[in-house]
């Protein structure tokens, strides 16, 4: 065979190989003349558009149009016109086409000025995945309604449109009343199921309004249809109607109720931050005025909210500015023997004077300042108790927030080493709420602290829902009866029976019981008759600077340790 013949033979084989490769490509490939006459259609292309092998010769554009006419949202002929205009000007044509439930990526390229190379790729799976990812990024995983990110985008668009059109719109802040009770009593699974059902009801009630779940049991709706504030008030009524019927979850009939706060653009704010803040202020007022109501924002609300925010801001610097001080309230046996003290924090505000913990502790927990404050309280209390000549107990309250962040057990260990206080003299007081949020984590932390020799007491016993079940899960060293029961001993047989029952429970479990809030000899006499272990309250001693109780602790007043000014 001559060299020329071999070259021709090799060329034929290469051509056949190239055609075989093109035929088997997973992407649809077509080579067309400029007028649309097909020269080559590979198998994927034919299958993609339902063209039978051998039909390539018929009008290509018409064949495609016939297949797409029912599913393509536009006239396919317009598509070919745009494609031809791009090709004739020497440009590529790239477009994603929605054809029924498929997405086709079309890419046309001019070749030598006489031909068109076009590729069609089914990218439906990729597009579906991208849409799913986008959906997940902008929707709440539990309820599938838009999330905070989507809400922020929507309110920005609504604001921009309202400024141009000079329209009013409303923002509704919605909160479930006492939702925490559902979680506490029926469990978080029931709480989640309730949120899912209510999200469906809210969505139906909202109609054209934009509903979003901002977190927890907080929802918000942008209402930009109708006259305001009438449309917002009507929507609020629809939301209340939506929750009027009970929700059945796992055989339990749950009743949901709402509080709603409303702010109107531009009357109550001209930007998203102000509108949301004022809607929240109105919601706060609705909750304070009995719950289950709707309140529109009023400028007078701002004063109280502003004061709280200023106070919260000041609180951030309370530790670093030495504005906190500890008072100590004695604890005693019913016979009068002092057994220890509870450390109680006070805030000496430079302008407002002494502020009680009932005011600033909730603010500290909301802002996270409680972490720094709690560490300061624990360290100061342990350092103080280490100076006492008498080995009395020192009790310190811990916030549920402290159990969620950092290594609390390690912190307690380090402070005991640092201050030299014996672990057996430290008593940590917790409320049931510590265990509700993350039971396993809280129990693990408590076991580590107890293993050091530190005592663990449950405070406010009897006011929660699951106190008895928690006694089975953890070996507490003491129970403290909430003062609300003690204060009613003289006029409530019901309170007397509860106190008797708790004392009897402690006796049966060999668990010391301390009654809080003892203020009268009659209350002390009742507890003495019932063989209560210990008492705490004004009758024994008020919370004071520790030097007032120097005779009880055996500590000299001039010990040199710095005392905060009262």
XYZ file of C-alpha atoms in Angstrom:
566
model
C 0.000 0.000 0.000
C 1.374 3.390 -0.958
C 1.953 6.152 1.575
C -0.899 8.198 0.067
C -3.284 5.234 0.352
C -2.275 4.693 3.970
C -2.951 8.377 4.725
C -6.387 8.160 3.101
C -7.108 4.992 5.083
C -5.972 6.606 8.341
C -8.091 9.653 7.579
C -11.165 7.505 7.043
C -10.579 5.684 10.333
C -10.078 8.966 12.178
C -13.271 10.321 10.670
C -15.171 7.207 11.698
C -13.682 7.383 15.164
C -14.576 11.064 15.506
C -18.139 10.406 14.360
C -18.416 7.519 16.849
C -17.171 9.734 19.673
C -19.608 12.550 18.793
C -22.445 10.035 18.511
C -21.795 8.782 22.047
C -21.249 12.129 23.762
C -23.592 12.631 26.783
C -24.281 16.178 25.527
C -26.534 16.808 22.552
C -24.446 17.994 19.571
C -25.693 19.268 16.200
C -23.916 20.798 13.194
C -26.235 22.955 11.086
C -25.993 24.999 7.965
C -26.767 28.669 8.389
C -30.330 28.141 7.204
C -30.873 25.512 9.888
C -30.478 22.418 7.705
C -28.926 19.702 9.889
C -25.668 18.091 8.787
C -25.135 16.064 11.960
C -27.281 15.221 15.001
C -25.836 12.888 17.631
C -27.826 10.329 19.564
C -28.154 12.411 22.734
C -29.506 15.332 20.726
C -32.074 13.162 18.990
C -33.188 11.576 22.272
C -33.346 14.947 23.981
C -35.823 16.273 21.435
C -37.595 13.100 20.347
C -36.183 13.082 16.804
C -36.142 9.628 15.287
C -33.004 8.484 13.516
C -33.428 9.139 9.792
C -35.598 12.212 10.323
C -32.592 14.539 10.465
C -33.330 15.795 6.993
C -36.632 17.424 7.821
C -36.701 21.079 8.785
C -34.691 21.170 11.983
C -36.243 24.246 13.537
C -39.760 23.024 12.806
C -38.992 19.626 14.350
C -37.697 21.267 17.494
C -40.606 23.696 17.622
C -43.128 20.894 17.275
C -41.569 19.097 20.240
C -41.371 22.193 22.422
C -44.564 23.991 21.530
C -46.619 22.575 24.412
C -43.925 22.944 27.090
C -41.939 26.035 26.081
C -43.285 29.202 27.691
C -42.385 31.334 24.619
C -42.832 30.772 20.900
C -39.778 28.656 19.885
C -39.540 30.655 16.661
C -38.596 33.713 18.707
C -35.808 31.711 20.272
C -34.423 30.741 16.858
C -34.652 34.362 15.754
C -32.546 35.518 18.718
C -30.091 32.699 18.099
C -29.764 33.534 14.390
C -29.232 37.240 15.114
C -26.375 36.404 17.469
C -24.774 33.947 15.045
C -25.052 36.301 12.050
C -23.222 38.972 14.028
C -20.457 36.505 14.843
C -21.400 36.087 18.523
C -22.083 32.986 20.572
C -25.606 32.349 21.861
C -26.000 30.891 25.373
C -29.321 30.511 27.175
C -30.999 28.251 29.748
C -34.447 27.212 28.545
C -37.294 26.031 30.744
C -39.065 23.313 28.775
C -41.733 21.628 30.846
C -40.017 20.170 33.903
C -36.623 20.216 32.206
C -33.945 22.875 31.933
C -31.881 22.780 28.719
C -28.625 24.711 28.333
C -28.308 25.832 24.704
C -24.913 26.948 23.391
C -24.608 27.960 19.716
C -21.257 28.847 18.093
C -20.669 30.119 14.507
C -18.164 27.956 12.545
C -16.303 29.366 9.524
C -19.180 31.763 8.862
C -21.125 28.986 7.127
C -22.136 26.618 9.885
C -23.594 26.579 13.390
C -22.316 24.200 16.057
C -24.990 23.835 18.727
C -24.902 21.862 21.970
C -27.961 21.112 24.099
C -27.406 19.839 27.652
C -30.087 18.717 30.095
C -29.076 20.470 33.320
C -32.339 19.794 35.172
C -30.647 17.913 38.033
C -28.089 20.656 38.579
C -30.711 23.405 38.455
C -32.938 21.459 40.849
C -30.006 21.060 43.258
C -29.181 24.763 43.043
C -32.794 25.672 43.673
C -32.911 23.291 46.608
C -29.780 24.860 48.093
C -31.219 28.332 47.556
C -34.476 27.220 49.160
C -32.650 25.829 52.179
C -30.653 29.054 52.513
C -33.799 31.177 52.575
C -36.324 28.952 54.365
C -36.682 27.763 57.919
C -35.764 24.088 58.224
C -38.537 23.285 60.711
C -41.564 25.064 59.206
C -40.425 25.628 55.589
C -41.561 29.252 55.677
C -39.036 31.978 54.724
C -36.336 32.608 57.319
C -34.732 35.766 58.696
C -32.390 36.143 55.693
C -35.296 35.981 53.251
C -37.286 38.378 55.441
C -34.438 40.915 55.388
C -34.259 40.771 51.592
C -38.029 41.095 51.236
C -38.394 44.066 53.582
C -35.589 45.881 51.753
C -37.440 45.398 48.432
C -40.743 46.430 50.022
C -39.154 49.581 51.436
C -37.629 50.506 48.084
C -40.963 50.049 46.339
C -42.890 51.952 49.027
C -40.522 54.923 48.748
C -41.041 55.119 44.987
C -44.796 54.546 45.077
C -45.267 56.489 48.339
C -47.266 53.601 49.784
C -47.740 52.506 53.363
C -47.137 48.968 54.573
C -47.168 47.199 57.939
C -44.793 44.894 59.789
C -46.420 42.483 62.241
C -44.318 40.879 64.985
C -45.990 37.688 66.222
C -45.071 35.709 69.310
C -46.719 32.630 70.811
C -47.841 33.136 74.388
C -46.246 30.758 76.910
C -44.772 28.550 74.218
C -42.053 27.522 76.673
C -44.745 25.791 78.734
C -45.503 23.486 75.789
C -41.857 22.438 75.560
C -41.598 22.004 79.317
C -44.764 19.938 79.727
C -45.082 17.996 76.470
C -41.495 18.016 75.199
C -39.654 19.734 72.355
C -41.074 17.306 69.797
C -44.581 18.536 70.569
C -43.345 22.127 70.463
C -41.845 21.583 67.012
C -45.045 19.942 65.756
C -47.069 22.886 67.070
C -44.814 25.371 65.265
C -45.166 23.465 61.991
C -48.955 23.425 62.219
C -49.191 27.087 63.179
C -46.864 28.060 60.324
C -49.342 26.450 57.904
C -52.238 28.328 59.501
C -50.330 31.617 59.504
C -49.418 31.164 55.835
C -53.053 30.618 54.898
C -54.195 33.577 56.987
C -51.465 35.870 55.651
C -52.711 35.421 52.056
C -50.575 37.920 50.066
C -48.544 38.938 53.119
C -44.944 37.756 53.390
C -44.607 35.396 56.366
C -41.243 34.490 57.916
C -40.079 32.676 61.027
C -37.370 34.758 62.656
C -36.457 32.170 65.280
C -37.939 30.224 68.181
C -41.644 31.042 68.374
C -41.196 34.432 66.681
C -42.856 35.094 63.323
C -43.204 38.257 61.289
C -45.405 39.295 58.373
C -44.941 42.110 55.857
C -48.392 43.343 54.882
C -48.126 45.585 51.798
C -51.652 45.157 50.417
C -54.627 47.364 51.240
C -55.001 50.563 53.215
C -53.015 50.854 56.436
C -53.508 50.458 59.321
C -56.883 48.835 58.539
C -55.330 46.014 56.512
C -52.863 45.169 59.296
C -55.629 45.115 61.901
C -57.706 42.824 59.686
C -54.737 40.503 59.177
C -54.183 40.363 62.947
C -57.809 39.293 63.384
C -57.317 36.569 60.776
C -54.256 35.299 62.637
C -56.174 35.071 65.907
C -58.953 33.232 64.094
C -56.377 30.846 62.642
C -55.328 29.671 66.103
C -58.818 29.577 67.587
C -59.133 25.835 66.986
C -57.091 23.443 69.118
C -54.085 21.688 67.638
C -53.978 17.949 68.233
C -50.469 16.549 68.602
C -49.798 12.978 69.678
C -53.287 12.704 71.134
C -52.927 15.951 73.095
C -55.193 18.925 72.345
C -52.980 22.026 72.565
C -54.306 25.576 72.651
C -52.170 28.284 71.089
C -52.507 32.001 71.651
C -50.707 34.978 70.200
C -49.507 38.444 70.976
C -49.024 40.771 68.006
C -47.203 44.075 67.651
C -47.620 46.263 64.548
C -45.564 49.109 63.088
C -46.522 51.099 59.965
C -44.193 52.539 57.307
C -43.422 55.435 57.191
C -45.296 56.618 60.315
C -43.385 54.368 62.723
C -40.065 54.166 60.911
C -38.483 54.725 57.523
C -35.944 51.910 57.611
C -36.078 48.188 58.340
C -34.257 48.367 61.674
C -36.567 51.030 63.092
C -39.732 49.344 61.825
C -38.784 45.960 63.289
C -37.686 47.537 66.563
C -40.956 49.421 66.912
C -43.051 46.383 65.978
C -41.180 44.499 68.724
C -41.862 47.345 71.145
C -45.575 47.069 70.365
C -45.355 43.285 70.849
C -43.648 43.802 74.203
C -46.528 46.037 75.260
C -49.101 43.477 74.082
C -47.470 40.822 76.245
C -47.241 43.093 79.275
C -50.888 44.074 78.989
C -52.285 40.604 79.319
C -51.161 38.710 76.194
C -53.503 37.460 73.511
C -53.868 40.997 72.126
C -52.747 43.259 69.281
C -50.999 46.547 69.881
C -49.952 49.186 67.363
C -46.726 51.022 68.008
C -47.006 54.285 69.900
C -44.189 56.741 70.378
C -44.673 56.594 74.166
C -43.476 52.984 74.109
C -40.076 54.161 73.007
C -39.228 55.642 76.384
C -39.451 52.391 78.326
C -37.744 50.351 75.595
C -35.035 52.979 75.276
C -34.441 52.958 79.019
C -34.041 49.200 78.984
C -31.577 49.353 76.125
C -29.535 52.054 77.837
C -29.533 49.999 81.019
C -28.450 46.929 79.080
C -25.626 48.914 77.478
C -24.479 50.229 80.884
C -24.566 46.690 82.215
C -21.848 45.656 79.758
C -19.366 47.762 81.727
C -20.643 47.038 85.241
C -17.966 44.424 86.000
C -15.028 46.340 84.543
C -16.120 49.517 86.357
C -16.479 47.759 89.739
C -20.165 48.630 89.949
C -21.254 45.182 91.153
C -21.222 44.165 94.795
C -22.259 41.095 96.727
C -24.623 41.025 99.639
C -24.891 37.949 101.837
C -28.028 36.485 103.380
C -27.616 33.996 106.230
C -29.026 30.469 106.105
C -29.816 28.680 109.357
C -31.321 25.553 110.842
C -34.836 25.932 112.235
C -33.240 25.982 115.684
C -31.312 29.141 114.751
C -27.788 27.840 114.067
C -26.170 29.670 111.149
C -25.008 27.161 108.509
C -23.937 29.443 105.703
C -24.723 32.392 103.450
C -26.162 32.905 100.002
C -24.295 35.436 97.829
C -26.698 37.873 96.163
C -25.495 40.368 93.569
C -26.477 44.033 93.492
C -25.674 46.705 90.916
C -24.562 50.116 92.125
C -25.399 52.198 89.054
C -23.515 55.530 89.104
C -26.711 57.460 88.274
C -29.638 55.245 89.239
C -28.308 53.954 92.554
C -28.805 50.358 93.685
C -30.576 48.178 91.104
C -31.999 44.821 92.148
C -31.260 41.539 90.384
C -34.898 41.144 89.303
C -34.269 44.111 86.979
C -30.775 43.522 85.609
C -30.328 39.728 85.646
C -32.851 39.203 82.791
C -31.075 41.936 80.816
C -27.722 40.288 81.509
C -29.038 36.932 80.297
C -30.486 38.443 77.128
C -27.221 40.159 76.222
C -24.815 37.416 77.325
C -23.242 39.674 79.977
C -24.309 37.043 82.511
C -21.276 34.949 81.548
C -18.782 37.576 82.705
C -20.997 38.570 85.627
C -21.522 34.960 86.751
C -17.791 34.298 86.768
C -17.200 37.467 88.807
C -19.891 36.511 91.348
C -18.519 32.985 91.785
C -14.944 34.183 92.193
C -15.824 36.995 94.625
C -18.052 34.770 96.755
C -15.473 31.993 96.998
C -12.670 34.436 97.780
C -14.770 36.034 100.512
C -15.794 32.735 102.104
C -12.162 31.593 102.129
C -11.440 34.444 104.604
C -13.961 33.262 107.181
C -12.652 31.675 110.335
C -15.759 29.520 110.549
C -16.153 26.910 107.783
C -19.640 27.980 106.769
C -21.285 27.150 103.436
C -21.366 29.722 100.632
C -24.226 29.355 98.135
C -24.013 30.835 94.624
C -26.748 30.871 91.977
C -25.829 29.900 88.418
C -27.741 31.007 85.335
C -28.897 28.546 82.656
C -26.852 30.621 80.183
C -23.644 29.623 82.005
C -24.375 25.959 81.257
C -24.592 26.601 77.510
C -21.254 28.304 76.950
C -17.692 27.446 77.793
C -16.515 24.853 80.304
C -18.384 25.698 83.506
C -17.026 22.736 85.473
C -13.459 23.751 84.629
C -14.216 27.346 85.685
C -15.500 26.175 89.087
C -12.392 24.008 89.530
C -10.033 26.875 88.652
C -11.775 29.333 90.992
C -11.622 26.868 93.892
C -7.897 26.409 93.317
C -7.354 30.137 92.907
C -9.244 31.150 96.065
C -8.270 28.171 98.205
C -11.871 27.498 99.207
C -12.621 23.901 100.124
C -15.044 22.413 97.527
C -17.266 20.985 100.279
C -18.033 24.545 101.452
C -19.325 25.671 98.054
C -22.989 25.109 97.181
C -24.210 25.723 93.625
C -27.890 26.616 93.318
C -29.727 25.977 90.055
C -33.352 26.207 88.949
C -35.223 23.676 86.864
C -34.679 25.823 83.747
C -31.016 24.744 83.722
C -32.122 21.187 82.968
C -34.912 21.997 80.528
C -32.846 23.463 77.680
C -30.244 20.705 77.202
C -30.782 18.034 79.811
C -27.867 15.743 78.888
C -25.327 18.570 78.749
C -26.527 20.098 82.037
C -26.469 16.767 83.878
C -22.962 16.062 82.578
C -21.729 19.434 83.883
C -23.425 18.989 87.244
C -21.886 15.534 87.700
C -18.408 16.923 87.037
C -18.960 19.735 89.558
C -20.383 17.364 92.177
C -17.416 15.024 91.681
C -15.165 17.826 92.999
C -17.040 17.722 96.327
C -19.216 20.770 95.571
C -22.830 20.536 96.762
C -25.728 21.045 94.297
C -29.082 22.485 95.397
C -32.308 22.844 93.422
C -33.710 26.323 93.979
C -37.388 27.384 93.690
C -38.530 23.781 94.088
C -42.229 23.254 93.371
C -42.676 26.047 90.830
C -41.696 24.013 87.729
C -43.317 21.187 85.827
C -40.796 18.391 86.059
C -39.061 18.890 89.394
C -39.871 15.387 90.647
C -38.563 13.710 87.487
C -35.274 15.583 87.829
C -34.795 14.204 91.356
C -34.603 10.743 89.755
C -31.970 11.885 87.277
C -29.503 13.634 89.571
C -28.528 13.246 93.266
C -29.175 16.764 94.538
C -27.809 17.680 97.956
C -30.602 20.064 98.942
C -34.029 21.319 97.904
C -35.120 24.909 98.508
C -38.877 25.502 98.802
C -39.854 28.588 96.831
C -40.769 31.573 98.991
C -44.144 31.944 97.240
C -45.384 28.903 99.200
C -43.931 30.114 102.498
C -45.547 33.560 102.168
C -49.013 31.933 101.956
C -48.675 29.567 104.897
C -50.866 31.685 107.180
C -53.836 31.946 104.811
C -53.690 28.949 102.481
C -54.287 25.339 103.443
C -53.175 24.449 99.926
C -49.756 26.069 100.491
C -49.433 24.296 103.837
C -50.077 20.906 102.252
C -47.542 21.582 99.478
C -44.861 22.546 102.016
C -45.662 19.466 104.126
C -45.436 17.282 101.024
C -42.048 18.701 100.008
C -40.668 18.302 103.548
C -41.968 14.724 103.607
C -40.381 14.088 100.210
C -37.048 15.353 101.501
C -37.333 13.163 104.576
C -38.071 10.111 102.422
C -35.114 10.835 100.132
C -32.842 11.802 103.034
C -32.540 15.182 101.348
C -32.246 18.429 103.389
C -35.036 20.954 102.767
C -34.548 24.713 103.135
C -37.527 27.072 103.212
C -36.926 30.456 101.561
C -38.667 33.720 102.415
C -39.252 33.062 106.136
C -40.311 36.401 107.581
C -42.570 35.745 110.573
C -42.373 33.722 113.812
C -45.580 31.924 112.740
C -43.930 30.671 109.557
C -40.875 29.533 111.518
C -43.087 27.769 114.053
C -44.915 25.890 111.283
C -41.615 24.751 109.745
C -40.287 23.733 113.157
C -43.388 21.600 113.780
C -42.940 19.938 110.394
C -39.251 19.204 111.101
C -37.938 21.268 108.217
C -34.153 21.208 107.973
C -33.277 24.823 107.320
C -34.609 28.344 106.756
C -33.631 31.532 104.979
C -35.366 34.902 105.009
C -35.694 38.291 106.677
C -36.518 36.696 110.029
C -33.017 35.182 110.051
C -31.245 38.075 108.356
C -31.502 40.413 105.383
C -29.007 40.501 102.512
C -26.204 42.753 103.813
C -22.533 43.503 103.228
C -20.561 40.689 104.821
C -18.972 42.894 107.472
C -22.413 43.200 109.105
C -22.185 39.464 109.797
C -18.552 39.446 110.929
C -19.492 37.864 114.262
C -21.171 34.972 112.447
C -18.298 34.313 110.041
C -15.466 34.953 112.517
C -13.871 37.324 110.057
C -12.258 40.510 111.353
C -13.679 43.627 109.726
C -10.216 45.122 109.209
C -8.920 41.976 107.477
C -7.602 44.150 104.677
C -9.792 42.657 101.994
C -11.392 45.339 99.869
C -15.101 45.758 100.426
C -17.359 47.409 97.871
C -19.091 50.542 98.994
C -22.784 49.909 99.756
